[in-house]
Amino acid sequence: MYVGRFVVVGPGIGAYRVSSRSFPNRHVTAREDALTVGPTPDAPETDNPYIAYNCVRTAGDTDGLAVVGNGSHVDPVAEKLDLGYPPRDALVTALFALDYEKDDYDTPRIAGVVDDDEAYIGTVRSDALHVKRVTEPTLVATYEKNDPEPYPLAADTADAAAREVYDADFEHTVCAAAAEVNGAAVETAYYNG
């Protein structure tokens, strides 16, 4: 099954995977406070604004928080968290402001916020905005599974989560990234295959 890009979040752990039929030549790289999806050196040139973005950002001055998502909305979610917004409000504000992607598929924006003891997941589609608190690993994808649903994520570290979602049984795997939150500490990892 092809579900496109997807996010899985639960208390203490969050992961994101790029699955793509149109732009498979992408990978994750690490920056100071973010993991970034972008084209590989051999990728064909494109003017598509949706293929490069921060997919994992750390946030929170005293409490560790992580944001995972499929586009440019990850940055404003993290910025709102840094300003003291509660996770639900940060997700709602950013998803509402940026709306779904205005591409040929009306691709939903998906995102999650992870704290060490709670998580929130959200999506904005052409027909709905949905944000909810989750107490167990929960998945939302851009296609086919664009309503949050429970997901059997076994990983409890960023490394293991990135690899687990990379290996998930969905088509057209490209790369994956993850974050683990433990108190004020946030660990990130990625897997490019």
PDB file of N, CA and C in Angstrom, residues 115-170:
ATOM      1  N   ASP A 115       6.438  15.048  23.712  1.00  0.00           N
ATOM      2  CA  ASP A 115       6.981  15.362  25.027  1.00  0.00           C
ATOM      3  C   ASP A 115       7.333  14.012  25.646  1.00  0.00           C
ATOM      4  N   ASP A 116       8.017  14.012  26.792  1.00  0.00           N
ATOM      5  CA  ASP A 116       8.383  12.707  27.346  1.00  0.00           C
ATOM      6  C   ASP A 116       7.185  11.947  27.896  1.00  0.00           C
ATOM      7  N   ASP A 117       6.083  12.639  28.228  1.00  0.00           N
ATOM      8  CA  ASP A 117       4.934  11.912  28.776  1.00  0.00           C
ATOM      9  C   ASP A 117       3.628  12.115  28.007  1.00  0.00           C
ATOM     10  N   GLU A 118       3.675  12.827  26.884  1.00  0.00           N
ATOM     11  CA  GLU A 118       2.478  12.983  26.063  1.00  0.00           C
ATOM     12  C   GLU A 118       2.869  13.304  24.623  1.00  0.00           C
ATOM     13  N   ALA A 119       1.899  13.182  23.738  1.00  0.00           N
ATOM     14  CA  ALA A 119       2.140  13.505  22.331  1.00  0.00           C
ATOM     15  C   ALA A 119       0.845  14.008  21.709  1.00  0.00           C
ATOM     16  N   TYR A 120       1.007  14.802  20.663  1.00  0.00           N
ATOM     17  CA  TYR A 120      -0.123  15.318  19.893  1.00  0.00           C
ATOM     18  C   TYR A 120       0.152  15.051  18.428  1.00  0.00           C
ATOM     19  N   ILE A 121      -0.906  14.740  17.689  1.00  0.00           N
ATOM     20  CA  ILE A 121      -0.767  14.483  16.260  1.00  0.00           C
ATOM     21  C   ILE A 121      -1.815  15.304  15.527  1.00  0.00           C
ATOM     22  N   GLY A 122      -1.460  15.769  14.325  1.00  0.00           N
ATOM     23  CA  GLY A 122      -2.401  16.596  13.595  1.00  0.00           C
ATOM     24  C   GLY A 122      -2.252  16.472  12.096  1.00  0.00           C
ATOM     25  N   THR A 123      -3.313  16.840  11.412  1.00  0.00           N
ATOM     26  CA  THR A 123      -3.310  16.893   9.953  1.00  0.00           C
ATOM     27  C   THR A 123      -4.264  17.994   9.498  1.00  0.00           C
ATOM     28  N   VAL A 124      -3.895  18.633   8.404  1.00  0.00           N
ATOM     29  CA  VAL A 124      -4.825  19.536   7.738  1.00  0.00           C
ATOM     30  C   VAL A 124      -4.942  19.049   6.300  1.00  0.00           C
ATOM     31  N   ARG A 125      -6.192  18.758   5.913  1.00  0.00           N
ATOM     32  CA  ARG A 125      -6.510  18.301   4.562  1.00  0.00           C
ATOM     33  C   ARG A 125      -7.392  19.349   3.903  1.00  0.00           C
ATOM     34  N   SER A 126      -7.752  19.097   2.668  1.00  0.00           N
ATOM     35  CA  SER A 126      -8.618  20.056   1.980  1.00  0.00           C
ATOM     36  C   SER A 126     -10.005  20.118   2.609  1.00  0.00           C
ATOM     37  N   ASP A 127     -10.376  19.099   3.392  1.00  0.00           N
ATOM     38  CA  ASP A 127     -11.716  19.049   3.976  1.00  0.00           C
ATOM     39  C   ASP A 127     -11.740  19.075   5.503  1.00  0.00           C
ATOM     40  N   ALA A 128     -10.579  19.129   6.175  1.00  0.00           N
ATOM     41  CA  ALA A 128     -10.609  19.046   7.634  1.00  0.00           C
ATOM     42  C   ALA A 128      -9.281  19.466   8.249  1.00  0.00           C
ATOM     43  N   LEU A 129      -9.366  19.892   9.499  1.00  0.00           N
ATOM     44  CA  LEU A 129      -8.212  20.132  10.367  1.00  0.00           C
ATOM     45  C   LEU A 129      -8.449  19.281  11.605  1.00  0.00           C
ATOM     46  N   HIS A 130      -7.503  18.396  11.923  1.00  0.00           N
ATOM     47  CA  HIS A 130      -7.697  17.471  13.035  1.00  0.00           C
ATOM     48  C   HIS A 130      -6.422  17.431  13.876  1.00  0.00           C
ATOM     49  N   VAL A 131      -6.531  17.760  15.152  1.00  0.00           N
ATOM     50  CA  VAL A 131      -5.409  17.687  16.089  1.00  0.00           C
ATOM     51  C   VAL A 131      -5.911  17.000  17.343  1.00  0.00           C
ATOM     52  N   LYS A 132      -5.141  16.012  17.832  1.00  0.00           N
ATOM     53  CA  LYS A 132      -5.567  15.326  19.045  1.00  0.00           C
ATOM     54  C   LYS A 132      -4.387  14.875  19.882  1.00  0.00           C
ATOM     55  N   ARG A 133      -4.623  14.742  21.162  1.00  0.00           N
ATOM     56  CA  ARG A 133      -3.642  14.201  22.103  1.00  0.00           C
ATOM     57  C   ARG A 133      -3.705  12.690  21.998  1.00  0.00           C
ATOM     58  N   VAL A 134      -2.536  12.041  22.000  1.00  0.00           N
ATOM     59  CA  VAL A 134      -2.490  10.582  21.912  1.00  0.00           C
ATOM     60  C   VAL A 134      -1.669  10.019  23.064  1.00  0.00           C
ATOM     61  N   THR A 135      -2.056   8.835  23.524  1.00  0.00           N
ATOM     62  CA  THR A 135      -1.366   8.192  24.638  1.00  0.00           C
ATOM     63  C   THR A 135      -0.638   6.927  24.219  1.00  0.00           C
ATOM     64  N   GLU A 136      -0.756   6.583  22.954  1.00  0.00           N
ATOM     65  CA  GLU A 136      -0.056   5.423  22.405  1.00  0.00           C
ATOM     66  C   GLU A 136       0.424   5.800  21.007  1.00  0.00           C
ATOM     67  N   PRO A 137       1.413   5.078  20.467  1.00  0.00           N
ATOM     68  CA  PRO A 137       1.885   5.419  19.118  1.00  0.00           C
ATOM     69  C   PRO A 137       0.717   5.486  18.126  1.00  0.00           C
ATOM     70  N   THR A 138       0.704   6.579  17.370  1.00  0.00           N
ATOM     71  CA  THR A 138      -0.390   6.865  16.450  1.00  0.00           C
ATOM     72  C   THR A 138       0.192   7.340  15.131  1.00  0.00           C
ATOM     73  N   LEU A 139      -0.386   6.892  14.043  1.00  0.00           N
ATOM     74  CA  LEU A 139       0.082   7.211  12.691  1.00  0.00           C
ATOM     75  C   LEU A 139      -0.918   8.104  11.982  1.00  0.00           C
ATOM     76  N   VAL A 140      -0.397   9.031  11.189  1.00  0.00           N
ATOM     77  CA  VAL A 140      -1.194   9.742  10.206  1.00  0.00           C
ATOM     78  C   VAL A 140      -0.318   9.888   8.961  1.00  0.00           C
ATOM     79  N   ALA A 141      -0.925   9.666   7.792  1.00  0.00           N
ATOM     80  CA  ALA A 141      -0.194   9.702   6.528  1.00  0.00           C
ATOM     81  C   ALA A 141      -0.848  10.691   5.573  1.00  0.00           C
ATOM     82  N   THR A 142      -0.128  11.013   4.512  1.00  0.00           N
ATOM     83  CA  THR A 142      -0.678  11.963   3.547  1.00  0.00           C
ATOM     84  C   THR A 142      -1.754  11.338   2.667  1.00  0.00           C
ATOM     85  N   TYR A 143      -1.689  10.032   2.436  1.00  0.00           N
ATOM     86  CA  TYR A 143      -2.680   9.354   1.602  1.00  0.00           C
ATOM     87  C   TYR A 143      -3.158   8.083   2.293  1.00  0.00           C
ATOM     88  N   GLU A 144      -4.374   7.669   1.992  1.00  0.00           N
ATOM     89  CA  GLU A 144      -4.975   6.424   2.478  1.00  0.00           C
ATOM     90  C   GLU A 144      -5.210   6.391   3.985  1.00  0.00           C
ATOM     91  N   LYS A 145      -4.287   6.860   4.778  1.00  0.00           N
ATOM     92  CA  LYS A 145      -4.407   6.828   6.242  1.00  0.00           C
ATOM     93  C   LYS A 145      -4.271   8.246   6.787  1.00  0.00           C
ATOM     94  N   ASN A 146      -5.127   9.151   6.289  1.00  0.00           N
ATOM     95  CA  ASN A 146      -4.978  10.547   6.689  1.00  0.00           C
ATOM     96  C   ASN A 146      -5.884  10.946   7.849  1.00  0.00           C
ATOM     97  N   ASP A 147      -6.418   9.960   8.568  1.00  0.00           N
ATOM     98  CA  ASP A 147      -7.023  10.149   9.881  1.00  0.00           C
ATOM     99  C   ASP A 147      -6.131   9.418  10.871  1.00  0.00           C
ATOM    100  N   PRO A 148      -5.783  10.024  12.002  1.00  0.00           N
ATOM    101  CA  PRO A 148      -4.906   9.351  12.965  1.00  0.00           C
ATOM    102  C   PRO A 148      -5.460   7.990  13.388  1.00  0.00           C
ATOM    103  N   GLU A 149      -4.549   7.007  13.473  1.00  0.00           N
ATOM    104  CA  GLU A 149      -4.937   5.665  13.894  1.00  0.00           C
ATOM    105  C   GLU A 149      -3.788   5.034  14.682  1.00  0.00           C
ATOM    106  N   PRO A 150      -4.096   4.121  15.614  1.00  0.00           N
ATOM    107  CA  PRO A 150      -3.035   3.463  16.379  1.00  0.00           C
ATOM    108  C   PRO A 150      -2.051   2.749  15.458  1.00  0.00           C
ATOM    109  N   TYR A 151      -0.785   2.732  15.883  1.00  0.00           N
ATOM    110  CA  TYR A 151       0.269   2.090  15.087  1.00  0.00           C
ATOM    111  C   TYR A 151       1.193   1.336  16.047  1.00  0.00           C
ATOM    112  N   PRO A 152       1.557   0.098  15.731  1.00  0.00           N
ATOM    113  CA  PRO A 152       2.349  -0.724  16.653  1.00  0.00           C
ATOM    114  C   PRO A 152       3.848  -0.417  16.618  1.00  0.00           C
ATOM    115  N   LEU A 153       4.237   0.800  16.964  1.00  0.00           N
ATOM    116  CA  LEU A 153       5.653   1.164  17.010  1.00  0.00           C
ATOM    117  C   LEU A 153       6.273   0.548  18.256  1.00  0.00           C
ATOM    118  N   ALA A 154       7.295  -0.280  18.071  1.00  0.00           N
ATOM    119  CA  ALA A 154       7.954  -0.944  19.196  1.00  0.00           C
ATOM    120  C   ALA A 154       9.168  -0.175  19.694  1.00  0.00           C
ATOM    121  N   ALA A 155       9.744   0.668  18.864  1.00  0.00           N
ATOM    122  CA  ALA A 155      10.991   1.377  19.183  1.00  0.00           C
ATOM    123  C   ALA A 155      10.818   2.316  20.372  1.00  0.00           C
ATOM    124  N   ASP A 156      11.894   2.455  21.144  1.00  0.00           N
ATOM    125  CA  ASP A 156      11.877   3.428  22.235  1.00  0.00           C
ATOM    126  C   ASP A 156      13.105   4.339  22.206  1.00  0.00           C
ATOM    127  N   THR A 157      13.885   4.265  21.118  1.00  0.00           N
ATOM    128  CA  THR A 157      14.994   5.191  20.907  1.00  0.00           C
ATOM    129  C   THR A 157      14.850   5.814  19.525  1.00  0.00           C
ATOM    130  N   ALA A 158      15.491   6.954  19.335  1.00  0.00           N
ATOM    131  CA  ALA A 158      15.412   7.624  18.036  1.00  0.00           C
ATOM    132  C   ALA A 158      16.000   6.750  16.931  1.00  0.00           C
ATOM    133  N   ASP A 159      17.159   6.145  17.186  1.00  0.00           N
ATOM    134  CA  ASP A 159      17.768   5.274  16.172  1.00  0.00           C
ATOM    135  C   ASP A 159      16.830   4.147  15.765  1.00  0.00           C
ATOM    136  N   ALA A 160      16.271   3.469  16.759  1.00  0.00           N
ATOM    137  CA  ALA A 160      15.388   2.336  16.476  1.00  0.00           C
ATOM    138  C   ALA A 160      14.112   2.784  15.776  1.00  0.00           C
ATOM    139  N   ALA A 161      13.571   3.948  16.159  1.00  0.00           N
ATOM    140  CA  ALA A 161      12.338   4.435  15.539  1.00  0.00           C
ATOM    141  C   ALA A 161      12.559   4.805  14.074  1.00  0.00           C
ATOM    142  N   ALA A 162      13.686   5.472  13.780  1.00  0.00           N
ATOM    143  CA  ALA A 162      13.967   5.825  12.383  1.00  0.00           C
ATOM    144  C   ALA A 162      14.061   4.565  11.535  1.00  0.00           C
ATOM    145  N   ARG A 163      14.755   3.573  12.033  1.00  0.00           N
ATOM    146  CA  ARG A 163      14.896   2.328  11.273  1.00  0.00           C
ATOM    147  C   ARG A 163      13.568   1.582  11.162  1.00  0.00           C
ATOM    148  N   GLU A 164      12.782   1.569  12.245  1.00  0.00           N
ATOM    149  CA  GLU A 164      11.515   0.842  12.217  1.00  0.00           C
ATOM    150  C   GLU A 164      10.533   1.441  11.214  1.00  0.00           C
ATOM    151  N   VAL A 165      10.408   2.775  11.182  1.00  0.00           N
ATOM    152  CA  VAL A 165       9.477   3.346  10.215  1.00  0.00           C
ATOM    153  C   VAL A 165      10.035   3.248   8.792  1.00  0.00           C
ATOM    154  N   TYR A 166      11.352   3.300   8.647  1.00  0.00           N
ATOM    155  CA  TYR A 166      11.953   3.096   7.323  1.00  0.00           C
ATOM    156  C   TYR A 166      11.574   1.716   6.785  1.00  0.00           C
ATOM    157  N   ASP A 167      11.610   0.711   7.656  1.00  0.00           N
ATOM    158  CA  ASP A 167      11.313  -0.671   7.265  1.00  0.00           C
ATOM    159  C   ASP A 167       9.828  -1.013   7.262  1.00  0.00           C
ATOM    160  N   ALA A 168       8.962  -0.062   7.620  1.00  0.00           N
ATOM    161  CA  ALA A 168       7.518  -0.328   7.665  1.00  0.00           C
ATOM    162  C   ALA A 168       7.025  -0.814   6.301  1.00  0.00           C
ATOM    163  N   ASP A 169       5.982  -1.608   6.343  1.00  0.00           N
ATOM    164  CA  ASP A 169       5.479  -2.291   5.154  1.00  0.00           C
ATOM    165  C   ASP A 169       4.565  -1.389   4.310  1.00  0.00           C
ATOM    166  N   PHE A 170       5.108  -0.253   3.887  1.00  0.00           N
ATOM    167  CA  PHE A 170       4.427   0.640   2.960  1.00  0.00           C
ATOM    168  C   PHE A 170       5.359   0.870   1.773  1.00  0.00           C
TER     169      PHE A 170
END
